Coordinates of N, CA, C and O in Angstrom, one line a residue:
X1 N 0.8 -1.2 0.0 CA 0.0 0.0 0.0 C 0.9 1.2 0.0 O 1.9 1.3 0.7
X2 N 0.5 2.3 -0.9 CA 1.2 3.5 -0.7 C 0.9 4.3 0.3 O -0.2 4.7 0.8
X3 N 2.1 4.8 0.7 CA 1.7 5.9 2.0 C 2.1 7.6 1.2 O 3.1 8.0 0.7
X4 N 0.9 8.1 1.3 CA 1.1 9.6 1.2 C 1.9 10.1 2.0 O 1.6 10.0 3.2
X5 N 3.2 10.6 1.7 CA 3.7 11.2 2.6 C 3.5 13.3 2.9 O 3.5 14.2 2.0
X6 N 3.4 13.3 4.0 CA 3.1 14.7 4.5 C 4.8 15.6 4.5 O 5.5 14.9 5.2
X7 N 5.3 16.4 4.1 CA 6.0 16.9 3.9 C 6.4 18.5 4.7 O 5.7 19.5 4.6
X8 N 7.4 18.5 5.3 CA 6.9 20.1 6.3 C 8.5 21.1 6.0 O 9.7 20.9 6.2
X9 N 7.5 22.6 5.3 CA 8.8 23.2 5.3 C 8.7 24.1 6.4 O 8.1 23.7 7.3
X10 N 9.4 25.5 6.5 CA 9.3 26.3 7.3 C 8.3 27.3 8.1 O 8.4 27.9 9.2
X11 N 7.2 27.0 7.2 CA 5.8 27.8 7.5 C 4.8 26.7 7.0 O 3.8 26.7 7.6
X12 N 4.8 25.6 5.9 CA 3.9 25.1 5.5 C 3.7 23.5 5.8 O 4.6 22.7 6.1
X13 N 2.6 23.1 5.8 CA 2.8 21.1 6.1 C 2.1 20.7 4.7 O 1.0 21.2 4.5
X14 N 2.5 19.7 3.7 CA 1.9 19.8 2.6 C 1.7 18.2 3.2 O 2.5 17.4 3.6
X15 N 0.4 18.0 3.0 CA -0.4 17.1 3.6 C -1.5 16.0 2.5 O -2.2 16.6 1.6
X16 N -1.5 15.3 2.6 CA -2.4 14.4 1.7 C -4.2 14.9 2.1 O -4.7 14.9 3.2
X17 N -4.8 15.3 0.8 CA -5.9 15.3 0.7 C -6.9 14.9 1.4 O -6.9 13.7 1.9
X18 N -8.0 15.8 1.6 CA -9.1 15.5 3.0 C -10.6 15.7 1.8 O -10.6 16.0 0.7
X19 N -11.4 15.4 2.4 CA -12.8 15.2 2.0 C -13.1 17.2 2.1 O -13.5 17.9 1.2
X20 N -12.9 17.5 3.1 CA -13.5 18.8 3.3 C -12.5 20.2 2.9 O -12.8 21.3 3.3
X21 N -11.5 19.8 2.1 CA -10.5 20.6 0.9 C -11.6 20.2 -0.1 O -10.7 20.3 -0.9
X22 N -12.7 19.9 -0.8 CA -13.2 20.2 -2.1 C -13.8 20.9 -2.3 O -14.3 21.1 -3.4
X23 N -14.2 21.8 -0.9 CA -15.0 23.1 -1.7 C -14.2 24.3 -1.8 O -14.5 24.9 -2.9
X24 N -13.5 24.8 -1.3 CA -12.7 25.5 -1.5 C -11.5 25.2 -3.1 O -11.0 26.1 -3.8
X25 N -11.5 23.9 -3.3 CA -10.8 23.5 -4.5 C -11.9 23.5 -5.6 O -11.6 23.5 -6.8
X26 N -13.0 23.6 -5.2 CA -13.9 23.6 -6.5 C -14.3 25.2 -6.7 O -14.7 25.5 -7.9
X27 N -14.3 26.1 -5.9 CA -14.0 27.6 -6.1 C -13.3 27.6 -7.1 O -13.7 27.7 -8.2
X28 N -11.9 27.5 -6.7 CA -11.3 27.9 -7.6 C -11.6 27.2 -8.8 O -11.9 28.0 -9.7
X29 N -11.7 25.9 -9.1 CA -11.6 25.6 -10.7 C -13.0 25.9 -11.2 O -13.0 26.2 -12.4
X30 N -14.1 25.9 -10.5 CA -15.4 26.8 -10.9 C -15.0 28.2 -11.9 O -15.5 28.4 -13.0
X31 N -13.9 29.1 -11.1 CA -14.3 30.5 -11.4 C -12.9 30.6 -12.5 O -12.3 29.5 -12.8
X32 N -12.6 31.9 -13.2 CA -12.0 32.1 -14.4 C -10.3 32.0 -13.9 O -9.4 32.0 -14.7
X33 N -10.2 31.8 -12.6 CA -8.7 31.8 -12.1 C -8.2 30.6 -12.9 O -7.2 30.7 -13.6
X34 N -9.1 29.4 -12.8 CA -8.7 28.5 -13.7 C -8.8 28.1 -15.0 O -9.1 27.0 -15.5
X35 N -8.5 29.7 -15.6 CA -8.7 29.5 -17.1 C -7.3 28.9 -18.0 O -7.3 28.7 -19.2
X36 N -5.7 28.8 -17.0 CA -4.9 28.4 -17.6 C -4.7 26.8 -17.1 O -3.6 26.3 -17.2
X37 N -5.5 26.2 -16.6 CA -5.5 24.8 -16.6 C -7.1 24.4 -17.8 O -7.5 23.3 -18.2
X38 N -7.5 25.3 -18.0 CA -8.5 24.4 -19.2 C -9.9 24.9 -18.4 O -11.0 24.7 -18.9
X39 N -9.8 25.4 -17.4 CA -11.3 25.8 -16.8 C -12.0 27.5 -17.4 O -11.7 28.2 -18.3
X40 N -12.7 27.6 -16.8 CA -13.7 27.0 -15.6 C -14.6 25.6 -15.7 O -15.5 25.3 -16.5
X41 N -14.1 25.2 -14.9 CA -14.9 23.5 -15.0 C -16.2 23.3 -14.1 O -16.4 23.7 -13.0
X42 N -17.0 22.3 -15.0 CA -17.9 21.6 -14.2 C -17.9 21.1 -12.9 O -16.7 21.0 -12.5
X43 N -18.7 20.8 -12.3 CA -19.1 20.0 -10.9 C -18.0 18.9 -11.1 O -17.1 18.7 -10.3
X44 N -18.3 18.3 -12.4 CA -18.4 16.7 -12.6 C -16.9 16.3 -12.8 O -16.2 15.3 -12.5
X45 N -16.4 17.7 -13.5 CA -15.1 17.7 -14.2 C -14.2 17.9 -12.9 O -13.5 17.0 -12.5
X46 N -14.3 19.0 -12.5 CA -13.8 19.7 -11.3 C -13.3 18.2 -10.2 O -12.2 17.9 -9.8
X47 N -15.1 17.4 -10.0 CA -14.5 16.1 -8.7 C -13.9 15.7 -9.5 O -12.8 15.7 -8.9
X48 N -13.6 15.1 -10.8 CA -12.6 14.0 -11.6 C -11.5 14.1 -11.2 O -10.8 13.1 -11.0
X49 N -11.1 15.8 -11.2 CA -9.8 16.4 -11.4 C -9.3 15.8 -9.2 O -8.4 15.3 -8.6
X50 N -10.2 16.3 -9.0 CA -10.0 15.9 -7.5 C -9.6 14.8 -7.3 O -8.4 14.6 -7.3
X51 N -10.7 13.9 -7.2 CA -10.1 12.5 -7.1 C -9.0 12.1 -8.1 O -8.0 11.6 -7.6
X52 N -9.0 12.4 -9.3 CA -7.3 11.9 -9.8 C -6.2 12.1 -9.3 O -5.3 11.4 -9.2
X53 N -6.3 13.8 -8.7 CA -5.1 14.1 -8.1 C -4.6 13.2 -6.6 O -3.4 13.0 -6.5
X54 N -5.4 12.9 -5.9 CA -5.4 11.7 -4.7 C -5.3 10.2 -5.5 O -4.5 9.5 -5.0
X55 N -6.0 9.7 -6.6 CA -5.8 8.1 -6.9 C -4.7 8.3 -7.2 O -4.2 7.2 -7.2
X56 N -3.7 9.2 -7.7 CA -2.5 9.0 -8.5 C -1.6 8.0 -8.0 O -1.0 7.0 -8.4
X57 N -1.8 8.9 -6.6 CA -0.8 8.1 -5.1 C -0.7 6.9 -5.2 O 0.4 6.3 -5.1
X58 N -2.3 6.2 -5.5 CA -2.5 4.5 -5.7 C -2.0 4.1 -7.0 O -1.3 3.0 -7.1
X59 N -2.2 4.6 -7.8 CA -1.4 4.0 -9.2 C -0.2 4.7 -9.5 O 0.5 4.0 -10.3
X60 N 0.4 5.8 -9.3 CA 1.4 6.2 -10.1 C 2.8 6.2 -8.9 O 4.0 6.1 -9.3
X61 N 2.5 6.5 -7.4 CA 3.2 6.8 -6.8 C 3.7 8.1 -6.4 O 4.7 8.3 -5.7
X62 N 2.6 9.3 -7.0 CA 2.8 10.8 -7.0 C 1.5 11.3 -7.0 O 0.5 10.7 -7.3
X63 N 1.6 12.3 -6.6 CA 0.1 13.1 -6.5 C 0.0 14.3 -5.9 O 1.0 14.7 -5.4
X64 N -0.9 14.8 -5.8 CA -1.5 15.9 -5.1 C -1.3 15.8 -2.9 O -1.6 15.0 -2.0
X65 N -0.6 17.1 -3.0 CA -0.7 17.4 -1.5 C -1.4 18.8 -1.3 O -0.8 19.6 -1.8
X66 N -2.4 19.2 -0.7 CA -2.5 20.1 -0.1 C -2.2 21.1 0.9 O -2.7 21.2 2.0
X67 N -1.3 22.1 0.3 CA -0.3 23.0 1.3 C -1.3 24.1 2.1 O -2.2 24.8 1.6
X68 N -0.9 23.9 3.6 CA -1.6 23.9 4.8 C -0.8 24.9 5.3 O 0.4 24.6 5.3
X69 N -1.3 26.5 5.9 CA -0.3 27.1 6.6 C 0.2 26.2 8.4 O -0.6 26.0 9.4
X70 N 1.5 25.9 8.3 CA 1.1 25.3 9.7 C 0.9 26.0 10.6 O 0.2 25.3 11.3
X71 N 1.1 27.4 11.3 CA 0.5 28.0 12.0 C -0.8 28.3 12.3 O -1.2 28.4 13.5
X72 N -1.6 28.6 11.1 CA -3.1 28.8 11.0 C -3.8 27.7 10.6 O -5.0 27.9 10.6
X73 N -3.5 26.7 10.3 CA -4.0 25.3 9.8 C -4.9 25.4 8.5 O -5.6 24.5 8.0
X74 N -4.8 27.1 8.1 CA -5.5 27.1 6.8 C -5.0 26.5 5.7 O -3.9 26.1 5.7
X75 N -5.9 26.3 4.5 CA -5.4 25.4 3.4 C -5.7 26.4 2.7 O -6.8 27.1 2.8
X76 N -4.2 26.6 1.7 CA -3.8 27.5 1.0 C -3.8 27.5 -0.6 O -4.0 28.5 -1.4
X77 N -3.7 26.2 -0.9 CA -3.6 24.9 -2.4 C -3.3 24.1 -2.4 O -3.4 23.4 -1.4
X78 N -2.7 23.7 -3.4 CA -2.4 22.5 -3.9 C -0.7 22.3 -4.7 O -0.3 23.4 -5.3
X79 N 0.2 21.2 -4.7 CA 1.0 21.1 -4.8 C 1.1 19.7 -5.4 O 0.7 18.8 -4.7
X80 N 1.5 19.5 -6.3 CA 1.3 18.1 -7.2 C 2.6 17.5 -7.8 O 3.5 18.2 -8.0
X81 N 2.5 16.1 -8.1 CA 3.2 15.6 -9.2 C 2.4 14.9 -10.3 O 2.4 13.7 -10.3
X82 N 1.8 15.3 -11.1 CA 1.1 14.4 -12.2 C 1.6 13.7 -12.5 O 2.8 13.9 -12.6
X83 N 0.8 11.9 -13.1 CA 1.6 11.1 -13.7 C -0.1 10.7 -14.5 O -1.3 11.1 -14.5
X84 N 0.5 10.0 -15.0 CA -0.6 9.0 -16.1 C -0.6 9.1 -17.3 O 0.5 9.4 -17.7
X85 N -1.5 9.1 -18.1 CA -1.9 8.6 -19.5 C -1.7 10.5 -20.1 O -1.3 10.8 -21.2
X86 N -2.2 11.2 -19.1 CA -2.5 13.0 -20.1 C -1.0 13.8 -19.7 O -0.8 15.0 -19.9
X87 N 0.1 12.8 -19.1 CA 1.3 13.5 -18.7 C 2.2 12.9 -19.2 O 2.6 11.8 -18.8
X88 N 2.7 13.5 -20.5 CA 4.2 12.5 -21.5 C 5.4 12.1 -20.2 O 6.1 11.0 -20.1
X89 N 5.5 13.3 -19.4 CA 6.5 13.2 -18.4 C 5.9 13.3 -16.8 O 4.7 13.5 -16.7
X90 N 6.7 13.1 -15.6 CA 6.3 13.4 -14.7 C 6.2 14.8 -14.4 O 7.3 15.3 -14.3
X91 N 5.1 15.7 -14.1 CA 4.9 17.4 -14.0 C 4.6 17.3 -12.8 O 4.0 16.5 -12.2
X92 N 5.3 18.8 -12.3 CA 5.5 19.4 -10.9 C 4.4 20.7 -11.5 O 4.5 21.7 -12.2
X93 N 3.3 20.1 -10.4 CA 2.1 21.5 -10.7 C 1.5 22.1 -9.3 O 1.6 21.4 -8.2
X94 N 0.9 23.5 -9.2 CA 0.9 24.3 -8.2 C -0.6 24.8 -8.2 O -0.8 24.5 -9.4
X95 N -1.5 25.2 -7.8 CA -2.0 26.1 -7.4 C -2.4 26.8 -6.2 O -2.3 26.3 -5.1
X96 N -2.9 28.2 -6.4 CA -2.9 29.0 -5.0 C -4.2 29.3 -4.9 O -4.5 30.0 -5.8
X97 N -5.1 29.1 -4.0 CA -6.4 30.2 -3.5 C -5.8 31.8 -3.4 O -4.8 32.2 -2.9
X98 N -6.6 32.2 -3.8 CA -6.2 34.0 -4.3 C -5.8 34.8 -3.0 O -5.0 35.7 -3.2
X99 N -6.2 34.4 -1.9 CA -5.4 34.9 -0.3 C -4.3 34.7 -0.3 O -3.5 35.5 0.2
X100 N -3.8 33.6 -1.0 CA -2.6 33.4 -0.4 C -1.4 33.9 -1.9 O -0.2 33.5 -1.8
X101 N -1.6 34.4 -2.7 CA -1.2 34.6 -3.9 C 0.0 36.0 -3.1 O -0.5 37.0 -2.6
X102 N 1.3 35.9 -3.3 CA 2.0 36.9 -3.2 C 3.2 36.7 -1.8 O 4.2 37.5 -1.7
X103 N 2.9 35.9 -0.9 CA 3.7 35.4 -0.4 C 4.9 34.1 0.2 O 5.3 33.7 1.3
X104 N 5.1 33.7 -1.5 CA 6.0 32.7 -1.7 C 5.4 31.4 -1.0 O 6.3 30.7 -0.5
X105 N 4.4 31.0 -1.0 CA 4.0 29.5 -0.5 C 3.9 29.2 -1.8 O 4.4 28.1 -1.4
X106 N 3.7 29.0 -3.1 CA 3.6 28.1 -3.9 C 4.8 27.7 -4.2 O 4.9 26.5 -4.4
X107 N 6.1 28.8 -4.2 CA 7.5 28.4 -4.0 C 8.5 27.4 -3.3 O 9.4 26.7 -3.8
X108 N 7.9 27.5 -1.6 CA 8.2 26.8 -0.9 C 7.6 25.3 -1.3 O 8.3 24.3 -1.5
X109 N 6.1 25.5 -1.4 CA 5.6 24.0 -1.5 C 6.1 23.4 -2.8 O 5.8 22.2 -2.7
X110 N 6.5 23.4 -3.7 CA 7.2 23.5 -5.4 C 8.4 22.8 -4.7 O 8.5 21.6 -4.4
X111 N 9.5 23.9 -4.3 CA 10.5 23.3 -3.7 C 10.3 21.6 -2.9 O 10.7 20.5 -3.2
X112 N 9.6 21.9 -2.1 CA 10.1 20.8 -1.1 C 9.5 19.3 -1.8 O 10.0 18.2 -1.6
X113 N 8.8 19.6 -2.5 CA 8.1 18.3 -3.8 C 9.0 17.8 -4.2 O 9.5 16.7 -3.9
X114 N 9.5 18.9 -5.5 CA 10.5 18.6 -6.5 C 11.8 18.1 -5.2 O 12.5 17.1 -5.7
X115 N 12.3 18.3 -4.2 CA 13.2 17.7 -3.6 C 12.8 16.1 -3.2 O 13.6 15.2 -3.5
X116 N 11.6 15.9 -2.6 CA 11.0 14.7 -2.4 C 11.1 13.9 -3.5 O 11.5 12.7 -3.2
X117 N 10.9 14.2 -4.9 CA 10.9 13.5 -6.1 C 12.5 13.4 -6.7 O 12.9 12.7 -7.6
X118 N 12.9 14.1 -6.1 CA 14.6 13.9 -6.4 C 15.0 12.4 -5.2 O 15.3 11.3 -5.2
X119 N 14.8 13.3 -4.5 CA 15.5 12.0 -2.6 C 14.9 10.6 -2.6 O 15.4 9.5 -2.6
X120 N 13.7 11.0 -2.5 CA 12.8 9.8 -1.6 C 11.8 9.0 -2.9 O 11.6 7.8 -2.7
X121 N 11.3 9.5 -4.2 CA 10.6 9.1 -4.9 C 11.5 8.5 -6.2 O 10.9 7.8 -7.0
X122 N 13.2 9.1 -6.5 CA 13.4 8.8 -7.2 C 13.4 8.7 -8.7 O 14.1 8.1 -9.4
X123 N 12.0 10.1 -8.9 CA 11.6 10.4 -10.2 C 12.7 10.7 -11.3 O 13.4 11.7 -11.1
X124 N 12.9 9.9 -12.6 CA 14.1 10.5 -13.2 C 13.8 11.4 -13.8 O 14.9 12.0 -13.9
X125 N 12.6 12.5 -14.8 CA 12.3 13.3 -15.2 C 11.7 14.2 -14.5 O 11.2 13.8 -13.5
X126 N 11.4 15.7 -14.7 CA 10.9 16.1 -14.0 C 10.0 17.7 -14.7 O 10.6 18.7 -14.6
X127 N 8.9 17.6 -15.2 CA 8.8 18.7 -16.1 C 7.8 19.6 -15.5 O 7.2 19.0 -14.6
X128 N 7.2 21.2 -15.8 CA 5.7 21.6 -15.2 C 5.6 22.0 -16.5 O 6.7 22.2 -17.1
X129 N 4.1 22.2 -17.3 CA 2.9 22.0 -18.6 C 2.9 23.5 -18.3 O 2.8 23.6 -17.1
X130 N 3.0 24.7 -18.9 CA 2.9 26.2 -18.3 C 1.9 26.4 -19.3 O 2.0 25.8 -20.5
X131 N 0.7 27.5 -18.8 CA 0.0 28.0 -20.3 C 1.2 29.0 -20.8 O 2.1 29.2 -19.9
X132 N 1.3 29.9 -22.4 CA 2.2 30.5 -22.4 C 1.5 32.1 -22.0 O 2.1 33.1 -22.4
X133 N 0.5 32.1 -21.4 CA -0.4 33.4 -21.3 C -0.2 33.2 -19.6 O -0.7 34.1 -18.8
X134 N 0.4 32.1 -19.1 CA 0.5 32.2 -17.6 C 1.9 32.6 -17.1 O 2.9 31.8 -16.9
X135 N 1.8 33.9 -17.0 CA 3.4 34.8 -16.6 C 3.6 34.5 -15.4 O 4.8 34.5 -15.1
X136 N 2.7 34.3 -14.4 CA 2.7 33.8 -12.8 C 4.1 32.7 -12.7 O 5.2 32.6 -12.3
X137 N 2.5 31.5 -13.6 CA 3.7 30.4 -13.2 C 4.8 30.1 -14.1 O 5.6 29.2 -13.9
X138 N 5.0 31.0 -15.3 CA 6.4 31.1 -16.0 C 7.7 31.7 -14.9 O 8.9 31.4 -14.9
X139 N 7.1 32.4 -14.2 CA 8.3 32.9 -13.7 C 8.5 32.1 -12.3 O 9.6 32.1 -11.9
X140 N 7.7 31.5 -11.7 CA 7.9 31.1 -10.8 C 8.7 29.4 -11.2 O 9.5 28.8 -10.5
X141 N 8.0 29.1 -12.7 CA 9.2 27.7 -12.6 C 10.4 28.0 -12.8 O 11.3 27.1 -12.5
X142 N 11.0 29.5 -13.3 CA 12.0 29.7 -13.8 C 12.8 30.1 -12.6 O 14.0 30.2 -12.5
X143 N 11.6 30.3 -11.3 CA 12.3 30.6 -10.1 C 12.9 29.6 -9.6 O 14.0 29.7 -8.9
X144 N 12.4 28.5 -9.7 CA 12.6 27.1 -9.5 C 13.9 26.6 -10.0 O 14.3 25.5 -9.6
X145 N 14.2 27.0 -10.6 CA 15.4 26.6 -11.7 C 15.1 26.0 -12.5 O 16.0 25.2 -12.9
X146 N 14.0 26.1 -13.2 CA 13.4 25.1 -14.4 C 13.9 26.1 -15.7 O 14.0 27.3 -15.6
X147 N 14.2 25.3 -16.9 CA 14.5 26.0 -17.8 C 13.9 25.1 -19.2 O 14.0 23.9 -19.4
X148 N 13.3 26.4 -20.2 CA 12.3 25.8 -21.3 C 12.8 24.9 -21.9 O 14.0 25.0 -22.2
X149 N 12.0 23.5 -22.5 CA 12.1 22.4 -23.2 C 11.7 22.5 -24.5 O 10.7 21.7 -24.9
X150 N 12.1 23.2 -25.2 CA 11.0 23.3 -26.6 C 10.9 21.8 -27.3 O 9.9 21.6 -28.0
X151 N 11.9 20.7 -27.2 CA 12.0 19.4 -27.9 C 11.1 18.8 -26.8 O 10.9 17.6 -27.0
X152 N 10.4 19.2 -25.6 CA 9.7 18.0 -25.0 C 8.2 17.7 -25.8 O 7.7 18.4 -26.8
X153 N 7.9 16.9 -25.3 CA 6.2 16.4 -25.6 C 5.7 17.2 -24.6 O 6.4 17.5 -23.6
X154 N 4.4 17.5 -24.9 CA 3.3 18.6 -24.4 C 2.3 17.7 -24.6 O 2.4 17.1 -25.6
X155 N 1.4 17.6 -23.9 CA 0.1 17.9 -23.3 C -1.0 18.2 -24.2 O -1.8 17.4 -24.8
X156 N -0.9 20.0 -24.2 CA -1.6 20.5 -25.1 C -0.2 21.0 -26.0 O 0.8 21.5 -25.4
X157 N -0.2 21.0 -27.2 CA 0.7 21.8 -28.6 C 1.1 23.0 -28.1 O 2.1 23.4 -28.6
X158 N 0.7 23.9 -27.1 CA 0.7 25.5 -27.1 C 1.7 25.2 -25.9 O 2.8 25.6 -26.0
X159 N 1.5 24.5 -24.8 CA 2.2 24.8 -23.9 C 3.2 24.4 -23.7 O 3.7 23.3 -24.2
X160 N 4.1 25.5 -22.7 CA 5.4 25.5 -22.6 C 5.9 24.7 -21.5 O 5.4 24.6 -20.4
X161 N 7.1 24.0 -21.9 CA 7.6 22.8 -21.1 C 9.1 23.6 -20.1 O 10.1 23.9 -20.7
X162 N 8.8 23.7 -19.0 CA 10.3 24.1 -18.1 C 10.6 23.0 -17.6 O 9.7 22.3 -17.1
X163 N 11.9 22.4 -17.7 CA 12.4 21.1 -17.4 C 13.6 21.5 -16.6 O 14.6 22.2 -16.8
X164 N 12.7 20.6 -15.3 CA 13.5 20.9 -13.7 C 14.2 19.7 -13.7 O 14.9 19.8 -12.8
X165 N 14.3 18.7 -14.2 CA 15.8 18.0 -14.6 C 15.1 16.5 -14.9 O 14.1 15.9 -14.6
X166 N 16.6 16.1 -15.7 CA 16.4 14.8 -16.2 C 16.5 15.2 -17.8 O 16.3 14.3 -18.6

């Protein structure tokens, strides 16, 4: 059986998924914030996306954590590894509820993942899917040390590949 592991950096605990993180996660993919992942989505689309990001754990060995301020025990987003059939490579993906947008938690939680998937998971590739109209997370993979793949496989044709190693 796989164990989700909880991961804790300096301010944040990124934690395996709860039943009562999906309203707050269906906000956001409801509304136009998530128009650079393919949204605004359905009810129906929205839970898929939910529960995939938790089964991944069971079939792929990566997945979705939800970054938790640990002081306030608020849940801030989401912090991922995609794998499966719609990911050519393994992708390091992020999002923020709009509160928390501007004070380096999607950074920290990014970091401490892509370290997990280096140390403990072993991943040998490591890529994030960027829209090219998303300047947020362009600059934030590039904060990361990710740098553009134009020869990788995409996803979707348009989007841009930053390859954090491998």
């Amino acid at each position: 059986m796989t164990t989700i592991p909880t991961l804790i950096t300096p301010r944040l605990t990124l934690r395996p998924m709860r039943g009562e993180d999906w309203n707050d996660y269906y906000r956001l993919m409801a509304s136009d914030r998530s128009i650079y992942m393919g949204g605004p989505f359905s009810t129906s689309v929205a839970w898929g996306m939910f529960c995939a990001d938790h089964a991944q754990w069971y079939l792929f060995g990566c997945g979705a954590l939800m970054i938790e301020n640990t002081a306030s025990g608020e849940c801030l987003g989401q912090v991922g590894i995609n794998s499966g059939p719609l990911f050519p490579e393994f992708e390091l993906g992020w999002l923020l509820y709009p509160a928390a947008e501007g004070h380096g938690f999607a950074f920290e939680a990014a970091s401490a993942l892509r370290a997990w998937s280096l140390d403990v998971s072993h991943i040998e590739t490591l890529v994030s899917y960027v829209d090219p109209e998303n300047a947020r997370s362009s600059r934030l993979a590039e904060r990361l040390g990710a740098t553009l793949d134009a020869e990788a496989q995409r996803p979707d044709p348009l989007d841009l590949v930053y390859r954090h190693y491998g």
